[in-house]
Amino acid sequence: MPTPSMEDYIEQIFLLIENKGYARVSDIAEALEVHPSSVTKMVQKLDRGNYLIYEKYRGLILTSKGKKIGKRLVERHDLLEDFLRIIGVKEENIYHDVEGIEHHLSWNSIDRIGDLVHFFEKNPDQAEALKVLQKANEQNIDKEPI
């Protein structure tokens, strides 16, 4: 089972490969805002864990295990963004909030959130109740957490 840090790397590598067709150490370092040497160490660790195949100076590819996990991690991230939008979280907070919570929820919780998101997508009229939450959120924007 990958650690939260490993998950961040797998997710980013998956996205880079999906978007660019490849993922280089320098691209990963830039995307995650870390030093290339840190990326190299993690990539070697992910190689040992059979999440990817890494050849020094030649690049890397995700294994089927790495692709499967990467896809699931991207889906989790997107689902949590959708959920936060539905409940009225301000757009400028969504990415940061998802980054803060995505590793701390069980897959069971993620699946239940997915069920809720899909329900509201299929039943937009039922989402009217969420407008109450959104309005309350707008009224409490300037309140600081206790």
Backbone as ProteinMPNN parsed JSONL, in Angstrom:
{"seq_chain_A": "MPTPSMEDYIEQIFLLIENKGYARVSDIAEALEVHPSSVTKMVQKLDRGNYLIYEKYRGLILTSKGKKIGKRLVERHDLLEDFLRIIGVKEENIYHDVEGIEHHLSWNSIDRIGDLVHFFEKNPDQAEALKVLQKANEQNIDKEPI", "coords_chain_A": {"N_chain_A": [[0.842, -1.183, 0.0], [0.67, 2.147, -0.953], [2.253, 5.023, 0.548], [1.001, 8.268, 1.68], [2.709, 10.207, 0.512], [3.895, 8.746, -1.562], [1.582, 8.28, -3.016], [1.019, 10.896, -3.913], [3.093, 11.281, -5.739], [2.641, 9.156, -7.574], [0.103, 9.872, -8.527], [0.706, 12.356, -9.748], [2.583, 11.577, -11.685], [0.982, 9.897, -13.232], [-0.864, 11.803, -14.217], [0.869, 13.488, -15.695], [1.795, 11.72, -17.683], [-0.634, 11.109, -18.91], [-1.306, 13.648, -19.922], [0.972, 14.641, -21.3], [2.204, 12.486, -22.415], [4.483, 11.467, -21.403], [6.646, 11.361, -18.498], [9.047, 13.153, -16.956], [11.793, 13.363, -14.63], [12.368, 16.033, -14.047], [9.955, 17.275, -14.773], [8.167, 16.168, -12.934], [9.301, 17.086, -10.545], [8.922, 19.849, -10.852], [6.102, 20.0, -10.958], [5.363, 19.038, -8.43], [6.711, 20.725, -6.843], [9.262, 20.167, -5.664], [12.695, 19.154, -5.084], [14.68, 17.868, -7.787], [16.356, 15.747, -6.962], [14.944, 14.649, -4.831], [12.765, 13.642, -6.188], [14.009, 11.683, -7.755], [14.838, 9.863, -5.763], [12.327, 9.044, -4.762], [11.168, 7.982, -7.064], [12.838, 5.81, -7.507], [12.161, 4.324, -5.274], [9.462, 3.818, -5.843], [9.82, 2.276, -8.077], [11.021, 0.012, -6.963], [8.785, -0.855, -5.578], [7.21, -1.794, -7.557], [5.482, -0.05, -8.89], [6.207, 1.488, -10.966], [8.486, 1.536, -13.77], [11.761, 2.394, -13.831], [14.461, 3.768, -15.517], [17.598, 4.987, -15.241], [18.402, 8.074, -16.678], [16.814, 7.488, -18.857], [14.135, 7.63, -18.43], [10.755, 6.934, -17.299], [8.09, 4.582, -16.833], [4.739, 3.811, -15.993], [3.736, 0.856, -14.316], [1.233, -1.721, -14.807], [0.016, -1.934, -12.344], [0.748, 0.556, -11.225], [-0.547, 2.289, -13.021], [-3.223, 1.633, -12.559], [-3.56, 2.38, -9.865], [-2.841, 5.086, -10.071], [-4.864, 6.089, -11.75], [-7.089, 5.698, -10.08], [-6.413, 7.408, -7.976], [-6.464, 9.923, -9.211], [-9.151, 9.987, -9.904], [-10.23, 9.997, -7.32], [-9.333, 12.493, -6.395], [-10.623, 14.242, -8.223], [-13.307, 13.618, -7.632], [-13.524, 14.493, -4.959], [-13.117, 17.219, -5.366], [-15.441, 17.79, -6.859], [-17.373, 17.187, -4.913], [-16.828, 19.144, -2.928], [-17.462, 21.426, -4.391], [-20.218, 21.027, -4.774], [-21.177, 21.278, -2.155], [-20.733, 23.914, -1.755], [-18.211, 25.102, -1.296], [-15.805, 27.678, -1.612], [-14.408, 28.348, -4.78], [-11.68, 29.059, -4.977], [-10.613, 27.815, -2.779], [-10.848, 25.117, -3.096], [-8.921, 23.296, -4.401], [-6.685, 23.346, -2.64], [-7.925, 22.487, -0.266], [-8.746, 19.898, -0.989], [-6.252, 18.707, -1.394], [-5.447, 18.704, 1.225], [-7.178, 16.896, 2.497], [-7.437, 14.507, 1.059], [-5.754, 12.266, 1.542], [-6.464, 11.451, 4.005], [-8.869, 10.243, 4.255], [-10.752, 7.261, 4.325], [-11.039, 4.642, 1.836], [-13.581, 3.695, 1.851], [-15.033, 5.884, 2.847], [-14.543, 7.657, 0.74], [-15.885, 6.313, -1.316], [-18.539, 6.52, -0.356], [-18.901, 9.287, -0.423], [-18.711, 9.553, -3.139], [-21.053, 8.2, -3.888], [-22.934, 10.043, -2.93], [-22.315, 12.361, -4.441], [-22.883, 11.392, -7.027], [-25.605, 10.914, -6.705], [-26.635, 13.539, -6.381], [-25.894, 14.554, -8.86], [-27.527, 13.081, -10.557], [-29.983, 13.786, -9.599], [-30.665, 16.698, -9.657], [-32.628, 18.395, -8.668], [-32.879, 17.655, -6.057], [-30.706, 18.758, -4.965], [-31.34, 21.214, -4.088], [-31.54, 21.574, -1.347], [-28.941, 21.933, -0.656], [-28.455, 24.528, -1.301], [-29.134, 25.993, 0.88], [-27.008, 25.439, 2.591], [-24.969, 26.598, 1.066], [-25.744, 29.276, 1.097], [-25.561, 29.831, 3.83], [-22.837, 29.471, 4.068], [-21.863, 31.605, 2.531], [-22.686, 33.706, 4.14], [-21.071, 33.343, 6.322], [-18.48, 33.789, 5.573], [-16.446, 35.538, 6.458], [-15.867, 34.648, 8.969], [-13.576, 33.361, 11.298], [-11.995, 30.209, 11.913], [-12.525, 28.421, 14.971]], "CA_chain_A": [[0.0, 0.0, 0.0], [1.519, 3.346, -1.01], [2.111, 6.07, 1.554], [0.456, 9.49, 1.08], [3.727, 10.823, -0.343], [3.97, 7.913, -2.766], [0.354, 8.549, -3.764], [1.17, 12.178, -4.603], [3.974, 11.066, -6.891], [1.953, 8.309, -8.554], [-0.953, 10.694, -9.125], [1.307, 13.359, -10.624], [3.166, 10.863, -12.823], [-0.154, 9.479, -14.055], [-1.375, 12.991, -14.911], [1.841, 13.923, -16.69], [1.779, 10.773, -18.799], [-1.911, 11.309, -19.609], [-1.341, 14.945, -20.596], [2.126, 14.894, -22.16], [2.688, 11.248, -23.013], [5.686, 11.056, -20.684], [6.908, 12.067, -17.247], [10.469, 13.221, -16.64], [12.08, 13.75, -13.248], [12.253, 17.497, -13.935], [8.528, 17.617, -14.83], [7.58, 15.765, -11.653], [9.82, 18.021, -9.538], [8.251, 21.135, -11.039], [4.685, 19.865, -10.611], [5.213, 18.818, -6.984], [7.506, 21.75, -6.162], [10.312, 19.523, -4.879], [13.968, 19.059, -5.793], [14.821, 16.668, -8.618], [16.97, 14.644, -6.206], [13.862, 14.019, -4.07], [11.983, 12.87, -7.152], [14.793, 10.499, -8.112], [14.748, 8.913, -4.643], [10.979, 8.474, -4.698], [10.965, 7.163, -8.263], [13.538, 4.548, -7.25], [11.328, 3.601, -4.307], [8.273, 3.357, -6.566], [10.306, 1.198, -8.947], [11.156, -1.177, -6.091], [7.444, -1.284, -5.206], [6.539, -2.241, -8.794], [4.497, 0.919, -9.352], [6.724, 2.0, -12.229], [9.793, 1.053, -14.199], [12.625, 3.562, -13.984], [15.821, 3.556, -15.991], [18.332, 6.236, -15.124], [18.633, 8.825, -17.917], [15.941, 7.049, -19.945], [12.755, 7.946, -18.113], [9.988, 5.981, -16.508], [6.736, 4.236, -17.253], [3.949, 3.181, -14.94], [3.329, -0.525, -14.516], [-0.235, -1.818, -14.758], [-0.323, -1.62, -10.944], [0.879, 2.006, -11.075], [-1.618, 2.937, -13.8], [-4.493, 1.398, -11.867], [-3.581, 3.232, -8.671], [-2.831, 6.475, -10.535], [-6.214, 6.434, -12.221], [-7.961, 5.765, -8.905], [-6.047, 8.607, -7.216], [-6.985, 11.078, -9.957], [-10.611, 9.95, -9.732], [-10.509, 10.427, -5.942], [-9.123, 13.934, -6.336], [-11.715, 14.894, -8.962], [-14.539, 13.401, -6.882], [-13.528, 15.385, -3.805], [-13.351, 18.572, -5.88], [-16.873, 17.877, -7.179], [-18.106, 17.206, -3.649], [-16.678, 20.453, -2.296], [-18.252, 22.382, -5.18], [-21.636, 20.793, -4.499], [-21.55, 21.793, -0.837], [-20.586, 25.364, -1.741], [-16.883, 25.613, -0.931], [-15.329, 28.666, -2.573], [-13.551, 27.75, -5.811], [-10.258, 29.287, -4.703], [-10.187, 26.951, -1.669], [-11.101, 23.698, -3.368], [-7.713, 22.489, -4.657], [-5.914, 23.252, -1.397], [-8.681, 21.664, 0.677], [-8.666, 18.496, -1.426], [-4.892, 18.244, -1.091], [-5.352, 18.511, 2.668], [-8.008, 15.819, 3.048], [-7.561, 13.297, 0.252], [-5.014, 11.13, 2.098], [-6.941, 11.173, 5.357], [-10.173, 9.588, 4.189], [-10.707, 5.86, 3.9], [-11.673, 4.418, 0.536], [-15.014, 3.555, 2.113], [-15.573, 7.251, 2.896], [-14.496, 8.183, -0.63], [-16.983, 5.684, -2.058], [-19.815, 7.086, 0.085], [-18.957, 10.634, -0.993], [-19.021, 9.324, -4.554], [-22.481, 7.902, -3.98], [-23.66, 11.296, -2.716], [-22.089, 13.212, -5.611], [-23.645, 10.826, -8.139], [-27.022, 11.149, -6.417], [-26.969, 14.932, -6.697], [-25.767, 14.739, -10.308], [-28.694, 12.464, -11.19], [-31.183, 14.4, -9.03], [-30.306, 18.076, -9.348], [-33.677, 19.045, -7.892], [-32.622, 17.349, -4.647], [-29.577, 19.587, -4.533], [-31.864, 22.483, -3.572], [-31.216, 21.658, 0.082], [-27.57, 22.416, -0.517], [-28.439, 25.984, -1.438], [-29.166, 26.509, 2.254], [-25.62, 25.381, 3.054], [-24.192, 27.579, 0.322], [-26.109, 30.604, 1.588], [-24.946, 29.948, 5.154], [-21.407, 29.612, 3.826], [-21.64, 32.966, 2.081], [-22.893, 34.607, 5.278], [-20.031, 33.1, 7.31], [-17.191, 33.841, 4.888], [-15.436, 36.258, 7.204], [-15.64, 34.06, 10.28], [-12.355, 32.574, 11.45], [-12.246, 28.973, 12.672], [-12.256, 28.516, 16.416]], "C_chain_A": [[0.888, 1.247, 0.0], [1.22, 4.32, 0.122], [1.473, 7.298, 0.891], [1.454, 10.184, 0.144], [3.873, 10.051, -1.654], [2.743, 8.155, -3.645], [0.459, 9.853, -4.544], [2.023, 12.025, -5.856], [3.278, 10.237, -7.969], [0.883, 9.109, -9.285], [-0.36, 11.684, -10.13], [1.934, 12.709, -11.862], [2.061, 10.425, -13.778], [-0.682, 10.659, -14.877], [-0.415, 13.474, -16.001], [1.828, 13.015, -17.914], [0.488, 10.927, -19.597], [-1.897, 12.578, -20.457], [-0.216, 15.159, -21.606], [2.614, 13.649, -22.898], [3.931, 10.715, -22.328], [5.783, 11.842, -19.378], [8.407, 12.002, -16.979], [10.633, 13.656, -15.185], [11.891, 15.258, -13.088], [10.792, 17.946, -13.967], [7.844, 17.311, -13.5], [8.006, 16.737, -10.565], [9.114, 19.362, -9.628], [6.797, 21.067, -10.581], [4.472, 19.745, -9.105], [5.986, 19.834, -6.144], [8.486, 21.139, -5.174], [11.581, 19.491, -5.716], [14.018, 17.791, -6.632], [15.442, 15.483, -7.878], [15.924, 13.915, -5.355], [13.006, 13.154, -4.982], [12.72, 11.585, -7.501], [14.717, 9.445, -7.012], [13.381, 8.251, -4.592], [10.713, 7.581, -5.905], [11.658, 5.812, -8.096], [12.744, 3.683, -6.27], [10.085, 3.03, -4.989], [8.628, 2.23, -7.538], [10.434, -0.099, -8.136], [9.788, -1.729, -5.681], [6.603, -1.746, -6.383], [5.393, -1.332, -9.231], [4.906, 1.5, -10.708], [8.043, 1.315, -12.549], [10.623, 2.283, -14.514], [14.002, 3.129, -14.457], [16.516, 4.907, -15.995], [18.664, 6.79, -16.504], [17.719, 8.421, -19.07], [14.475, 7.347, -19.663], [12.066, 6.856, -17.321], [8.647, 5.728, -17.158], [6.027, 3.607, -16.07], [3.685, 1.729, -15.303], [1.805, -0.572, -14.529], [-0.731, -1.506, -13.346], [-0.288, -0.104, -10.726], [-0.201, 2.76, -11.818], [-2.951, 2.813, -13.084], [-4.618, 2.314, -10.651], [-3.627, 4.708, -9.076], [-4.197, 6.929, -10.983], [-7.161, 6.601, -11.042], [-7.68, 7.024, -8.083], [-6.563, 9.872, -7.897], [-8.503, 11.141, -9.813], [-11.001, 10.416, -8.333], [-10.4, 11.94, -5.837], [-10.276, 14.684, -7.019], [-13.044, 14.779, -8.221], [-14.623, 14.348, -5.681], [-13.702, 16.844, -4.234], [-14.829, 18.773, -6.196], [-17.706, 17.999, -5.906], [-18.024, 18.586, -2.989], [-17.421, 21.538, -3.065], [-19.736, 22.261, -4.849], [-22.043, 21.39, -3.16], [-21.214, 23.276, -0.669], [-19.255, 25.912, -1.283], [-16.425, 26.577, -2.028], [-14.295, 28.032, -3.501], [-12.065, 27.907, -5.489], [-9.725, 28.424, -3.553], [-10.184, 25.464, -2.021], [-9.826, 22.882, -3.541], [-6.921, 22.272, -3.37], [-6.62, 22.35, -0.38], [-8.609, 20.185, 0.301], [-7.285, 17.934, -1.118], [-4.744, 17.949, 0.405], [-6.114, 17.308, 3.194], [-7.91, 14.496, 2.31], [-6.842, 12.079, 0.831], [-5.541, 10.698, 3.466], [-8.318, 10.523, 5.4], [-9.984, 8.139, 3.742], [-11.344, 5.74, 2.522], [-13.17, 4.217, 0.703], [-15.67, 4.933, 2.166], [-15.598, 7.875, 1.513], [-15.653, 7.613, -1.45], [-18.335, 6.25, -1.651], [-19.972, 8.519, -0.42], [-19.288, 10.53, -2.474], [-20.486, 9.024, -4.767], [-23.31, 9.184, -3.865], [-23.528, 12.228, -3.922], [-22.909, 12.7, -6.791], [-25.153, 11.016, -7.935], [-27.419, 12.564, -6.817], [-26.812, 15.233, -8.183], [-26.993, 14.188, -11.036], [-30.001, 13.11, -10.737], [-30.9, 15.857, -8.662], [-31.368, 18.816, -8.549], [-33.483, 18.793, -6.391], [-31.489, 18.201, -4.083], [-30.038, 20.933, -3.99], [-31.532, 22.662, -2.091], [-29.815, 22.193, 0.301], [-27.47, 23.923, -0.674], [-28.488, 26.647, -0.065], [-27.752, 26.519, 2.823], [-24.773, 26.445, 2.37], [-24.479, 28.989, 0.811], [-25.492, 30.842, 2.966], [-23.442, 30.157, 5.02], [-21.074, 31.041, 3.41], [-21.771, 33.967, 3.223], [-21.781, 34.488, 6.315], [-18.625, 33.187, 6.738], [-16.118, 34.485, 5.752], [-15.158, 35.686, 8.581], [-14.377, 33.222, 10.266], [-12.699, 31.297, 12.215], [-11.853, 29.164, 14.126], [-11.04, 27.702, 16.758]], "O_chain_A": [[1.76, 1.387, 0.858], [0.087, 4.426, 0.591], [1.411, 7.365, -0.336], [1.064, 10.692, -0.908], [3.964, 10.648, -2.726], [2.853, 8.226, -4.869], [0.042, 9.92, -5.7], [1.702, 12.579, -6.907], [3.326, 10.585, -9.149], [0.768, 9.037, -10.509], [-0.875, 11.827, -11.239], [1.822, 13.243, -12.966], [2.193, 10.567, -14.993], [-0.917, 10.532, -16.078], [-0.843, 13.826, -17.099], [1.847, 13.492, -19.049], [0.511, 10.882, -20.827], [-2.412, 12.588, -21.575], [-0.422, 15.783, -22.646], [3.346, 13.748, -23.883], [4.387, 9.616, -22.645], [5.098, 12.846, -19.183], [8.967, 10.92, -16.798], [9.727, 14.24, -14.59], [11.314, 15.708, -12.097], [10.421, 18.892, -13.271], [7.04, 18.103, -13.007], [7.186, 17.168, -9.754], [8.748, 19.948, -8.609], [6.315, 21.969, -9.896], [3.508, 20.289, -8.567], [5.933, 19.818, -4.914], [8.543, 21.529, -4.008], [11.548, 19.769, -6.915], [13.467, 16.761, -6.243], [15.086, 14.335, -8.144], [16.008, 12.699, -5.179], [12.576, 12.067, -4.598], [12.115, 10.514, -7.538], [14.548, 8.26, -7.301], [13.282, 7.039, -4.402], [10.093, 6.526, -5.768], [11.118, 4.783, -8.502], [12.669, 2.464, -6.422], [9.704, 1.887, -4.736], [7.816, 1.338, -7.786], [10.006, -1.166, -8.578], [9.645, -2.932, -5.46], [5.421, -2.055, -6.227], [4.443, -1.788, -9.868], [4.064, 1.942, -11.49], [8.629, 0.619, -11.72], [10.249, 3.108, -15.347], [14.625, 2.241, -13.876], [16.083, 5.845, -16.664], [19.143, 6.07, -17.38], [17.844, 8.97, -20.165], [13.655, 7.318, -20.581], [12.707, 5.973, -16.75], [8.138, 6.544, -17.926], [6.653, 2.944, -15.243], [3.439, 1.41, -16.466], [1.156, 0.445, -14.285], [-1.78, -0.885, -13.177], [-1.197, 0.454, -10.111], [-0.721, 3.758, -11.318], [-3.717, 3.773, -13.011], [-5.654, 2.944, -10.439], [-4.372, 5.49, -8.485], [-4.642, 8.024, -10.64], [-7.951, 7.545, -11.01], [-8.606, 7.637, -7.553], [-7.044, 10.787, -7.229], [-9.072, 12.216, -9.622], [-11.981, 11.142, -8.168], [-11.268, 12.593, -5.259], [-10.828, 15.633, -6.464], [-13.82, 15.733, -8.186], [-15.674, 14.934, -5.421], [-14.363, 17.618, -3.542], [-15.407, 19.802, -5.846], [-18.629, 18.811, -5.83], [-19.037, 19.128, -2.545], [-17.954, 22.47, -2.462], [-20.425, 23.265, -4.665], [-23.133, 21.947, -3.036], [-21.384, 23.835, 0.414], [-19.171, 27.083, -0.913], [-16.63, 26.327, -3.216], [-13.425, 27.279, -3.064], [-11.282, 26.983, -5.708], [-8.511, 28.317, -3.375], [-9.583, 24.655, -1.315], [-9.669, 21.857, -2.876], [-6.534, 21.148, -3.053], [-5.975, 21.542, 0.288], [-8.432, 19.325, 1.164], [-7.164, 16.809, -0.635], [-4.001, 17.049, 0.796], [-5.746, 16.749, 4.227], [-8.263, 13.457, 2.868], [-7.296, 10.954, 0.622], [-5.102, 9.686, 4.013], [-8.863, 10.284, 6.478], [-9.153, 7.845, 2.883], [-12.092, 6.618, 2.093], [-13.945, 4.532, -0.2], [-16.743, 5.131, 1.595], [-16.563, 8.547, 1.15], [-16.318, 8.341, -2.188], [-19.2, 6.444, -2.506], [-21.071, 8.919, -0.805], [-20.06, 11.332, -3.0], [-21.1, 9.527, -5.709], [-24.269, 9.381, -4.611], [-24.513, 12.814, -4.37], [-23.559, 13.486, -7.481], [-25.885, 11.254, -8.896], [-28.418, 12.765, -7.507], [-27.526, 16.083, -8.714], [-27.443, 14.769, -12.024], [-31.018, 12.993, -11.42], [-30.897, 16.208, -7.483], [-31.052, 19.762, -7.827], [-33.874, 19.614, -5.56], [-31.344, 18.339, -2.868], [-29.226, 21.711, -3.488], [-31.274, 23.777, -1.64], [-29.533, 22.828, 1.316], [-26.498, 24.529, -0.225], [-27.945, 27.735, 0.125], [-27.341, 27.489, 3.461], [-23.96, 27.111, 3.011], [-23.566, 29.807, 0.927], [-24.963, 31.92, 3.238], [-22.847, 30.93, 5.771], [-20.1, 31.617, 3.895], [-21.048, 34.962, 3.266], [-21.56, 35.411, 7.099], [-17.676, 32.707, 7.357], [-14.982, 34.011, 5.77], [-14.293, 36.195, 9.293], [-14.137, 32.461, 9.329], [-13.588, 31.3, 13.067], [-10.973, 29.957, 14.458], [-10.642, 27.646, 17.921]]}, "name": "protein", "num_of_chains": 1, "seq": "MPTPSMEDYIEQIFLLIENKGYARVSDIAEALEVHPSSVTKMVQKLDRGNYLIYEKYRGLILTSKGKKIGKRLVERHDLLEDFLRIIGVKEENIYHDVEGIEHHLSWNSIDRIGDLVHFFEKNPDQAEALKVLQKANEQNIDKEPI"}
